[in-house]
PDB file of C-alpha atoms and ligand atoms in Angstrom:
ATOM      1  CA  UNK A  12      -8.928  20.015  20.184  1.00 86.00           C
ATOM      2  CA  UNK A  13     -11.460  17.401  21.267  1.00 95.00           C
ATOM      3  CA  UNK A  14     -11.873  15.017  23.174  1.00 97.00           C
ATOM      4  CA  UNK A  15     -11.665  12.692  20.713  1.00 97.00           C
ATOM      5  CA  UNK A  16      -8.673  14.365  18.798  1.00 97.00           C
ATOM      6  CA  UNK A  17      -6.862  14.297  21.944  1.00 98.00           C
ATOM      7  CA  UNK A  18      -6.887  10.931  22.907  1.00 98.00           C
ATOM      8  CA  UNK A  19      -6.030  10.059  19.632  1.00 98.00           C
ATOM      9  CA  UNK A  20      -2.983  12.349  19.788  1.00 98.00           C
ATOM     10  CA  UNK A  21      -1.897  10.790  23.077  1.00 98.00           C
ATOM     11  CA  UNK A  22      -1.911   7.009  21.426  1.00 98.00           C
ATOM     12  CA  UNK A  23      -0.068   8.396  18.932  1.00 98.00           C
ATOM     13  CA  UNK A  24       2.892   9.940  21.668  1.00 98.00           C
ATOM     14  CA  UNK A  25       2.277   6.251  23.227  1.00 98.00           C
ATOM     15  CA  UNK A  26       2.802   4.883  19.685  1.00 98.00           C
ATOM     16  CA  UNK A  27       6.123   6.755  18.933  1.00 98.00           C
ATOM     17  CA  UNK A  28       8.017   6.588  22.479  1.00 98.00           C
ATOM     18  CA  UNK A  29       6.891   2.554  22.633  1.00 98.00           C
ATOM     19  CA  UNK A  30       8.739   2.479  19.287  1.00 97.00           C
ATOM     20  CA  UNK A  31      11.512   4.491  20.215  1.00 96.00           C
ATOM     21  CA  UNK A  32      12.628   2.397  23.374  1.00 96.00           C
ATOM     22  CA  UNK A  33      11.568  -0.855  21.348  1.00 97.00           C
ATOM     23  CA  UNK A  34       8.303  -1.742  23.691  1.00 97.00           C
ATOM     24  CA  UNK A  35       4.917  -2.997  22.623  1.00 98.00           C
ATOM     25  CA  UNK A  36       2.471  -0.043  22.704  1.00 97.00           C
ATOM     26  CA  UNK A  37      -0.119  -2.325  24.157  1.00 97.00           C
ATOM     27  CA  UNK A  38       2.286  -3.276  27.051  1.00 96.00           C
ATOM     28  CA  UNK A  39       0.760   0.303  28.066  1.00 98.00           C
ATOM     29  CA  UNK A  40      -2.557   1.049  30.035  1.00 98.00           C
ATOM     30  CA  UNK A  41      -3.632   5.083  29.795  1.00 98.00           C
ATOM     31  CA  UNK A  42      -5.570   6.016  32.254  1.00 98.00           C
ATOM     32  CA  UNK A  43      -7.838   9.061  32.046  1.00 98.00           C
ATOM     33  CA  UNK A  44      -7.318  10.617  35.149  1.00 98.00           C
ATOM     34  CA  UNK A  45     -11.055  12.150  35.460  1.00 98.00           C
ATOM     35  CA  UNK A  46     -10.560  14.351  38.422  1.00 96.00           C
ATOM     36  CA  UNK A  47     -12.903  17.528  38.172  1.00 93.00           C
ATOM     37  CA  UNK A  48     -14.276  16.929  34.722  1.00 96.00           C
ATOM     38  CA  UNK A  49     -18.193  15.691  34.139  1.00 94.00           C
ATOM     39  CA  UNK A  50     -19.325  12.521  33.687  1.00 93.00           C
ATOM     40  CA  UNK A  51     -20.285  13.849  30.397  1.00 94.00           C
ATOM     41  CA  UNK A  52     -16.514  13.994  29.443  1.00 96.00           C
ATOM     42  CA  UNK A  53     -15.878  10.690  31.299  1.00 96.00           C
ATOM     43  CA  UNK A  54     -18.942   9.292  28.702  1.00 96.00           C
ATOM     44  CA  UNK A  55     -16.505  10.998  25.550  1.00 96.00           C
ATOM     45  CA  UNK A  56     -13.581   9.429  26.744  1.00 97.00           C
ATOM     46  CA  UNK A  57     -15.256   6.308  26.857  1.00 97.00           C
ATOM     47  CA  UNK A  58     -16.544   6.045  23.493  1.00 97.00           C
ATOM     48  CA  UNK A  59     -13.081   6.857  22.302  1.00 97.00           C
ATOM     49  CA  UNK A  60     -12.114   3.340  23.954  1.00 97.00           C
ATOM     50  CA  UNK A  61     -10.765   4.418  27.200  1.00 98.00           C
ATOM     51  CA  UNK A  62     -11.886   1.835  29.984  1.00 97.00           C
ATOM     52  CA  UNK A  63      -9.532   2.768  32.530  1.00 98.00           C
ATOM     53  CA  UNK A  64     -10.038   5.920  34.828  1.00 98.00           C
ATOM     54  CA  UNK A  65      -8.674   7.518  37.599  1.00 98.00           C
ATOM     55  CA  UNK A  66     -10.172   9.869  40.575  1.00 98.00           C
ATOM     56  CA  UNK A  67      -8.421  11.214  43.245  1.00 97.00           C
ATOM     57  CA  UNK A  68     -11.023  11.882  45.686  1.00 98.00           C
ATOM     58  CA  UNK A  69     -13.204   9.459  47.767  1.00 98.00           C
ATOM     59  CA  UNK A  70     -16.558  11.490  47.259  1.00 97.00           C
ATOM     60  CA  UNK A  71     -15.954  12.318  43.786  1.00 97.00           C
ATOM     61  CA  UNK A  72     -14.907   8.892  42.857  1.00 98.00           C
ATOM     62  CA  UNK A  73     -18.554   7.408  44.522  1.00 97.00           C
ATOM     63  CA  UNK A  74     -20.484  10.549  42.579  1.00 96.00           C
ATOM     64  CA  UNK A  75     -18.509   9.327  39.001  1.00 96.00           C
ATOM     65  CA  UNK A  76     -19.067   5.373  40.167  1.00 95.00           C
ATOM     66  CA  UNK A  77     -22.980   6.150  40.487  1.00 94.00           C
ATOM     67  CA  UNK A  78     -23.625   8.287  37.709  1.00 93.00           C
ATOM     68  CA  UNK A  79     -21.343   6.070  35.125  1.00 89.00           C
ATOM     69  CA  UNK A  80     -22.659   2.603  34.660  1.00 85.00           C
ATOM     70  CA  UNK A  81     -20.165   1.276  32.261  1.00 88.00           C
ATOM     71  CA  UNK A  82     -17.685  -1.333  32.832  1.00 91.00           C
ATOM     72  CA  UNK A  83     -14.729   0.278  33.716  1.00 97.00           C
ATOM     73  CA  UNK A  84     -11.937   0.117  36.209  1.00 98.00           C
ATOM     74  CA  UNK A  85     -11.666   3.030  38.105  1.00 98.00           C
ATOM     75  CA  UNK A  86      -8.478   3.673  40.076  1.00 98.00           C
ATOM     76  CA  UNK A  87      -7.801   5.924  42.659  1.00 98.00           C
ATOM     77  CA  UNK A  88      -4.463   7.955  42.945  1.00 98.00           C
ATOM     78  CA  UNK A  89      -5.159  10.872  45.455  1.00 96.00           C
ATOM     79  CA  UNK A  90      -3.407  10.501  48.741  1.00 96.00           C
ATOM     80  CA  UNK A  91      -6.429   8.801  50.917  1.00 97.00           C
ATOM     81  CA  UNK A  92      -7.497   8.888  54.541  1.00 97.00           C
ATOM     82  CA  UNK A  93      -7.634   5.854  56.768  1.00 98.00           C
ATOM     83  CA  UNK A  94     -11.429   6.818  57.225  1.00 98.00           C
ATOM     84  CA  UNK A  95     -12.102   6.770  53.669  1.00 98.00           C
ATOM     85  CA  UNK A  96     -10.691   3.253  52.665  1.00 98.00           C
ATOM     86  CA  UNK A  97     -14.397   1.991  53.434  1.00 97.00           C
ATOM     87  CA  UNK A  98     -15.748   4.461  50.937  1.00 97.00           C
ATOM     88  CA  UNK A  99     -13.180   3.424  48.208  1.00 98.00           C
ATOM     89  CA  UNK A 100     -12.219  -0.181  48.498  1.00 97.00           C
ATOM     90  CA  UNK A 101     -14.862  -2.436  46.466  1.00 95.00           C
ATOM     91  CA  UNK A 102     -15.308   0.390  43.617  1.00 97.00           C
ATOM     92  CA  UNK A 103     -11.848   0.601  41.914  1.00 98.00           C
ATOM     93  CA  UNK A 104      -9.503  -1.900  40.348  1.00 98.00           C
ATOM     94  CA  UNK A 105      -6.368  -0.649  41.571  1.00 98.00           C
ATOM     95  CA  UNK A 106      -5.360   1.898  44.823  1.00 98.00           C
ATOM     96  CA  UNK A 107      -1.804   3.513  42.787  1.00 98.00           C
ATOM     97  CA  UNK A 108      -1.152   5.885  46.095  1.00 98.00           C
ATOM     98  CA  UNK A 109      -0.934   3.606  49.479  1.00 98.00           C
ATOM     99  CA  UNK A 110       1.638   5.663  51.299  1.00 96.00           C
ATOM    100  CA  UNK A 111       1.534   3.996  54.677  1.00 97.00           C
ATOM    101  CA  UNK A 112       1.615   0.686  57.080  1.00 98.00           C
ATOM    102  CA  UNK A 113      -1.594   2.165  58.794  1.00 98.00           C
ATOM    103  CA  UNK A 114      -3.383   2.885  55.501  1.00 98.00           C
ATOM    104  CA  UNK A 115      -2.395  -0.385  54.097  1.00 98.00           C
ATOM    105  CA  UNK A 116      -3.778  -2.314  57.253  1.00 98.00           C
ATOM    106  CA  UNK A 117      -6.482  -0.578  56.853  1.00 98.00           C
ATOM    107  CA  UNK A 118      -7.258  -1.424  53.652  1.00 98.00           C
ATOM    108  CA  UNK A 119      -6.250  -4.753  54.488  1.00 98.00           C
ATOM    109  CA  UNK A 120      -9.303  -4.936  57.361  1.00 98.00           C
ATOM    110  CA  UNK A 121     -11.700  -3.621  55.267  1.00 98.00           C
ATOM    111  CA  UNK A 122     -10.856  -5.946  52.363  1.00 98.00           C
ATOM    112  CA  UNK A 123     -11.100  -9.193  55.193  1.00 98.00           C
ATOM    113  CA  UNK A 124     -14.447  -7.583  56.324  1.00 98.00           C
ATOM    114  CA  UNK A 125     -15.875  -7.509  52.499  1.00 97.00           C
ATOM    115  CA  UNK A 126     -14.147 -10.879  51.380  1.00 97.00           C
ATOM    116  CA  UNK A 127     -12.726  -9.723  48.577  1.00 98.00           C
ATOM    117  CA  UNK A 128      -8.734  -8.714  47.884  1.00 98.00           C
ATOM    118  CA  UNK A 129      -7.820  -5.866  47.050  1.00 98.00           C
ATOM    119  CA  UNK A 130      -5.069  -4.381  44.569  1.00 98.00           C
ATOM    120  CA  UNK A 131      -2.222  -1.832  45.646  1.00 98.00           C
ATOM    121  CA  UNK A 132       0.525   0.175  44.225  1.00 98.00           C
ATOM    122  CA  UNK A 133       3.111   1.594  46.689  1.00 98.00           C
ATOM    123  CA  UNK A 134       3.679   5.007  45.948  1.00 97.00           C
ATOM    124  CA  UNK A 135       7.496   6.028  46.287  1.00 97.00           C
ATOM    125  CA  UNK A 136       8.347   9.260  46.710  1.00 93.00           C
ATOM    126  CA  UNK A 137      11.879   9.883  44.902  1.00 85.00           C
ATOM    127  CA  UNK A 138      12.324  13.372  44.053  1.00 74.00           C
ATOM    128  CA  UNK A 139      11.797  13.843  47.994  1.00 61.00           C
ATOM    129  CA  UNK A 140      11.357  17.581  49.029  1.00 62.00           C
ATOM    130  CA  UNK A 141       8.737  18.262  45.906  1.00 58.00           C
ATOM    131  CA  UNK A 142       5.887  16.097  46.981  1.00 62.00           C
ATOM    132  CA  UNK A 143       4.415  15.099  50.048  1.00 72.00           C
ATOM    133  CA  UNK A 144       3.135  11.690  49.870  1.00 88.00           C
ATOM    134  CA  UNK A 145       5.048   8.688  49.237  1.00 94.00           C
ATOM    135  CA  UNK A 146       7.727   6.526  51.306  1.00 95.00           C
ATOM    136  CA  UNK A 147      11.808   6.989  51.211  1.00 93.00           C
ATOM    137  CA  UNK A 148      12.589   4.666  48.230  1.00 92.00           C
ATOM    138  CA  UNK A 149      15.472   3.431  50.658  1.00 93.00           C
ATOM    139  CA  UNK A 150      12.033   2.083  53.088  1.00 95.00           C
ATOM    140  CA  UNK A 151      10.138   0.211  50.640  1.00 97.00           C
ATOM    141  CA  UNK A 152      11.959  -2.890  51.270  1.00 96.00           C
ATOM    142  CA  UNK A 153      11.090  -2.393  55.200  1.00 97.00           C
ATOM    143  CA  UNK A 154       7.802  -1.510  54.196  1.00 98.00           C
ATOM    144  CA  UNK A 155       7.247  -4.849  51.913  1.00 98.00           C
ATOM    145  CA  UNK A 156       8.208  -6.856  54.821  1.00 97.00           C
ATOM    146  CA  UNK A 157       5.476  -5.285  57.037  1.00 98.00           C
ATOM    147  CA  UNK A 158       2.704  -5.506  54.444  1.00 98.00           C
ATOM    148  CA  UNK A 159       3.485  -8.744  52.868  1.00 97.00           C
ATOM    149  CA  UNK A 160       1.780 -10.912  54.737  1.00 97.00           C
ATOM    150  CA  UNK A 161      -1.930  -9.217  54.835  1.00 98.00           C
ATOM    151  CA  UNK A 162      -3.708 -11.982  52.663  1.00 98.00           C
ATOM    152  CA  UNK A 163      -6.492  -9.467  51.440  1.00 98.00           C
ATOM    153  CA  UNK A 164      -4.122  -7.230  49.646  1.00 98.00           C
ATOM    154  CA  UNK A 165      -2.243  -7.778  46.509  1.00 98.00           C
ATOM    155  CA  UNK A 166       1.104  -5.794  45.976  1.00 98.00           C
ATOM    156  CA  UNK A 167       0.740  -4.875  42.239  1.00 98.00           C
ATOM    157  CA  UNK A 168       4.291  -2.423  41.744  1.00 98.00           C
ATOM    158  CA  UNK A 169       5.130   0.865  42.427  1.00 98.00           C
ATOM    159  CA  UNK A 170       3.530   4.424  41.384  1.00 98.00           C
ATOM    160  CA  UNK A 171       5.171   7.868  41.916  1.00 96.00           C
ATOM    161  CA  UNK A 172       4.400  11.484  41.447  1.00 94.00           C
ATOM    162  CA  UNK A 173       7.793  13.380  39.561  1.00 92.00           C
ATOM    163  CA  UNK A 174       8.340  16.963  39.999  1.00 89.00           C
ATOM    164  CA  UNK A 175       6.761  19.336  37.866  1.00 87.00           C
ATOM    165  CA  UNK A 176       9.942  20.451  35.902  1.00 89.00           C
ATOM    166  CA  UNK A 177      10.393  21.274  32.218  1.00 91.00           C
ATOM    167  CA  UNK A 178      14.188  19.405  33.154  1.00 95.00           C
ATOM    168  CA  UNK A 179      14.100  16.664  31.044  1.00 96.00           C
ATOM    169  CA  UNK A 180      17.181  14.464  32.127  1.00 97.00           C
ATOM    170  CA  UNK A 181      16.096  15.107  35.871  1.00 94.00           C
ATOM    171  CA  UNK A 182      12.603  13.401  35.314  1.00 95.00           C
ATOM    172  CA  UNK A 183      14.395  10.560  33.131  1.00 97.00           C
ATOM    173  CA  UNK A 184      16.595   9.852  35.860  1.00 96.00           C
ATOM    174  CA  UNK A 185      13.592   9.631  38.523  1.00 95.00           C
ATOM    175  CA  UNK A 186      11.901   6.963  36.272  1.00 97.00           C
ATOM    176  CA  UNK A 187      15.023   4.967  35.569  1.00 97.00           C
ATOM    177  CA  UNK A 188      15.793   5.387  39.354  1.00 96.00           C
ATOM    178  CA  UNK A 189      12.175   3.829  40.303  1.00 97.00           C
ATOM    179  CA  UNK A 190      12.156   1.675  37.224  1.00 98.00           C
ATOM    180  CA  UNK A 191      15.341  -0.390  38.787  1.00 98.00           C
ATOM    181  CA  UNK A 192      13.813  -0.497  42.845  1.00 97.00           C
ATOM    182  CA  UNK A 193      10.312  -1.935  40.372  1.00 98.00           C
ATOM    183  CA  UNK A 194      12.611  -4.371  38.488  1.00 98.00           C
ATOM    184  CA  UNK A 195      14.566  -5.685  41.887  1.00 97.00           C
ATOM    185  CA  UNK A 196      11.486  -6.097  43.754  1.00 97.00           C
ATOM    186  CA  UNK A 197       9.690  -8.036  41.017  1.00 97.00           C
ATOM    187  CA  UNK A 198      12.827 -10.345  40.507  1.00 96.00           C
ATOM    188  CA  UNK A 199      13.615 -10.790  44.428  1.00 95.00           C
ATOM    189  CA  UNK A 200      10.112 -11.078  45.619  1.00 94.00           C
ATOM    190  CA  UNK A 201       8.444 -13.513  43.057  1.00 88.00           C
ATOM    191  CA  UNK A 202       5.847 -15.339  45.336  1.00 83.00           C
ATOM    192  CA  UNK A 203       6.845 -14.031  48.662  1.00 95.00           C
ATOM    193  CA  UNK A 204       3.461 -12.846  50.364  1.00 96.00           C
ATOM    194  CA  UNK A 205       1.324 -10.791  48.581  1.00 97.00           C
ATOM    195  CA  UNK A 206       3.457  -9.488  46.198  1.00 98.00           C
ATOM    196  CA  UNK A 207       2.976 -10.000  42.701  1.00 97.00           C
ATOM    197  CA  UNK A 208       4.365  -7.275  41.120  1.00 97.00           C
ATOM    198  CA  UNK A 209       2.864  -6.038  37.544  1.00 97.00           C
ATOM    199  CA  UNK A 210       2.377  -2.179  37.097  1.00 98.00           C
ATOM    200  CA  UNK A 211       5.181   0.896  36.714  1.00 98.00           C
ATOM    201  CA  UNK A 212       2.459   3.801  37.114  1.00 98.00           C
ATOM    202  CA  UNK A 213       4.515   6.672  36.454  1.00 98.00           C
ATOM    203  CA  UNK A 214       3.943   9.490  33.501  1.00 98.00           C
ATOM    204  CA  UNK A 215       1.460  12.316  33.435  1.00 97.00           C
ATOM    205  CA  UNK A 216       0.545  14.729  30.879  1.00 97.00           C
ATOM    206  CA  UNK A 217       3.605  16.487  30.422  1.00 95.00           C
ATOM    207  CA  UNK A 218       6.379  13.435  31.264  1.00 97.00           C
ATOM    208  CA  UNK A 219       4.344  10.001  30.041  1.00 98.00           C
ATOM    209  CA  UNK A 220       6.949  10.038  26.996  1.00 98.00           C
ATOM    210  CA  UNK A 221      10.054   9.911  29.346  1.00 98.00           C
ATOM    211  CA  UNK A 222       8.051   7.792  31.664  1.00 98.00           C
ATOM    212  CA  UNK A 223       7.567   5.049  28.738  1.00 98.00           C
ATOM    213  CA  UNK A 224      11.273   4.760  27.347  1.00 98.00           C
ATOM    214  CA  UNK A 225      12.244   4.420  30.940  1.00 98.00           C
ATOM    215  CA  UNK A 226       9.966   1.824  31.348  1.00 98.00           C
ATOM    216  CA  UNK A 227       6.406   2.379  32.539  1.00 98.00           C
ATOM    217  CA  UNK A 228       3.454   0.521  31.501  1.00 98.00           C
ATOM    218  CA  UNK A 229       0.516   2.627  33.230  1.00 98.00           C
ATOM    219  CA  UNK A 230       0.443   6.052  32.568  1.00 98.00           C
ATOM    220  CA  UNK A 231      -1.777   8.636  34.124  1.00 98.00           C
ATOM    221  CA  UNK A 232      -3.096  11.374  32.097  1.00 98.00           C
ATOM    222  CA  UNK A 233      -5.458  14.464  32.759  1.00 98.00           C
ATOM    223  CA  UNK A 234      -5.031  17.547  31.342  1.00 97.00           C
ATOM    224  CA  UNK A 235      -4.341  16.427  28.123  1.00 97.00           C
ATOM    225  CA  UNK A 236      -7.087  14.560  27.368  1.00 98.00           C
ATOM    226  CA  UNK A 237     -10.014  16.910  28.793  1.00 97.00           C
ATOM    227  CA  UNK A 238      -8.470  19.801  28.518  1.00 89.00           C
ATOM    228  CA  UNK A 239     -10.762  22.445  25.573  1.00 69.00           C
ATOM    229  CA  UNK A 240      -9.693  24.719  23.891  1.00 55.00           C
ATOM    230  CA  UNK A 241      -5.306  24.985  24.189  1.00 50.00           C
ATOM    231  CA  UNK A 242      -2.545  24.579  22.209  1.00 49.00           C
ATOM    232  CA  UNK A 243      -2.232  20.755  21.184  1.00 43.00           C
ATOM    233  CA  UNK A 244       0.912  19.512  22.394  1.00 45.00           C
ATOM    234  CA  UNK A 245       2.393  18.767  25.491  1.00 40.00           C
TER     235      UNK A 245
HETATM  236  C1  LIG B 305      -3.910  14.959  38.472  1.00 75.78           C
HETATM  237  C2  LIG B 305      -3.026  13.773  38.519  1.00 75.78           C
HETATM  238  C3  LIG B 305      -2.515  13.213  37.338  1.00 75.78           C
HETATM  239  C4  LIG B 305      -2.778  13.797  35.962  1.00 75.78           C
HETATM  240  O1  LIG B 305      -2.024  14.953  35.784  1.00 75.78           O
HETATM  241  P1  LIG B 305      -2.025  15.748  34.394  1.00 75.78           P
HETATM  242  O2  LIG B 305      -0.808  16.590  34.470  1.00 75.78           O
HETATM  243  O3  LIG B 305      -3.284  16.525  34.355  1.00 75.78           O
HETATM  244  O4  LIG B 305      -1.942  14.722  33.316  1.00 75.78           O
HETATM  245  C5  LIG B 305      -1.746  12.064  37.449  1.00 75.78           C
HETATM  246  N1  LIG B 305      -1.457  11.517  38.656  1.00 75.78           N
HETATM  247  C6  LIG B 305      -1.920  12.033  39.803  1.00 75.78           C
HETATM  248  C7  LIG B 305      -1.572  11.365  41.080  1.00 75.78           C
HETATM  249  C8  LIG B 305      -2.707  13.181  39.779  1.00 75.78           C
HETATM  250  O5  LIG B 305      -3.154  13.692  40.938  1.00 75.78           O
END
């Protein structure tokens, strides 16, 4: 499969598991998660209508920025280093993986330094002992309260990572789980600080389906879309 065929296999999956749970399809942002493939493929992707993509590296993401002129908003979802904030801050739309108070003041300094504000997701980690990054869903309200009040930083939602497990029920009941902390914040925190809660990230290439009916509306998808030559389906 191509490219091409594969992103239009993907909007289909969006498609059917928006209709399933009753959801608007376009409720739903993919994001081409461009890590290690060319900025030939990026160029594919993009003529195939995808204007959102995602790096998880600081030097890759400035290599892609430079040698793709397009308008599109790059995100960046790799755990990052205090030291690289400066390298990543003005070139992407959204920063899905801020795991810390530290990181997020520094990304708050930098922001103040450039003028400009910039927009966070916190990343939770819920399945605990399977990934590394990510705070203790039972700190995030801890965590708001420290972060809240940095004016150059924008609390979009939540983001998190699931376990890489053919278990299907055990990766619905991660979403749900983070899909209720999303939907408490949002309600509880309208106009407190910075937070102004929009985006679910949570899906990859082999969960985005659960990840929709329970309620995500950015999804994050590699593999499947610049993958060559494997089996279609996910
Ligand atoms: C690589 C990566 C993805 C995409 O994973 P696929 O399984 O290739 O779709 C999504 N999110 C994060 C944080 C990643 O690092």
């Amino acid at each position: 499969m191509s490219i091409k065929e594969n992103i239009k296999f993907i909007n289909n999956k969006i498609e059917e598991a928006s209709i399933r749970c009753g959801r608007n399809p376009k409720e739903i942002t993919l994001i081409a998660v461009s890590k290690t493939v060319s900025s030939l493929e990026v160029k594919e992707a993009y003529t195939e209508n995808i204007i959102d993509f995602a790096e998880n590296k600081s030097k890759e993401l400035s290599k892609k920025v430079n040698e793709f002129s397009e308008d599109v908003n790059w995100h960046f979802i790799g755990h990052l280093q205090t030291n690289k904030v400066k390298e990543v801050v003005e070139k992407v739309s959204l920063i899905h993986s801020v795991d810390s108070v530290n990181l997020a003041k520094e990304i708050q300094r930098v922001s103040k330094n450039k003028n400009i504000v910039t927009n966070i997701l916190i990343q939770i980690n819920i399945s605990n002992e399977l990934t590394k990054f990510g705070i203790d869903k039972e700190e995030v309200f801890s965590f708001l309260k420290e972060i809240e009040n940095f004016e150059n930083i924008k609390v979009k939602g939540l983001m998190t990572i699931a376990p890489n497990t053919e278990n299907k029920e055990f990766l619905r009941n991660i979403f749900k789980e983070l899909k209720a902390i999303y939907d408490e914040i949002k309600l509880k925190y309208k106009n407190v600080g910075n937070i102004d809660f929009e985006y679910l990230s949570m899906g990859m290439s082999n969960d985005f389906e659960i990840a929709i009916e329970e309620g995500s509306n950015m999804i994050r998808v590699g593999s499947s879309i610049f993958k060559k030559n494997e089996e279609g389906d996910n």
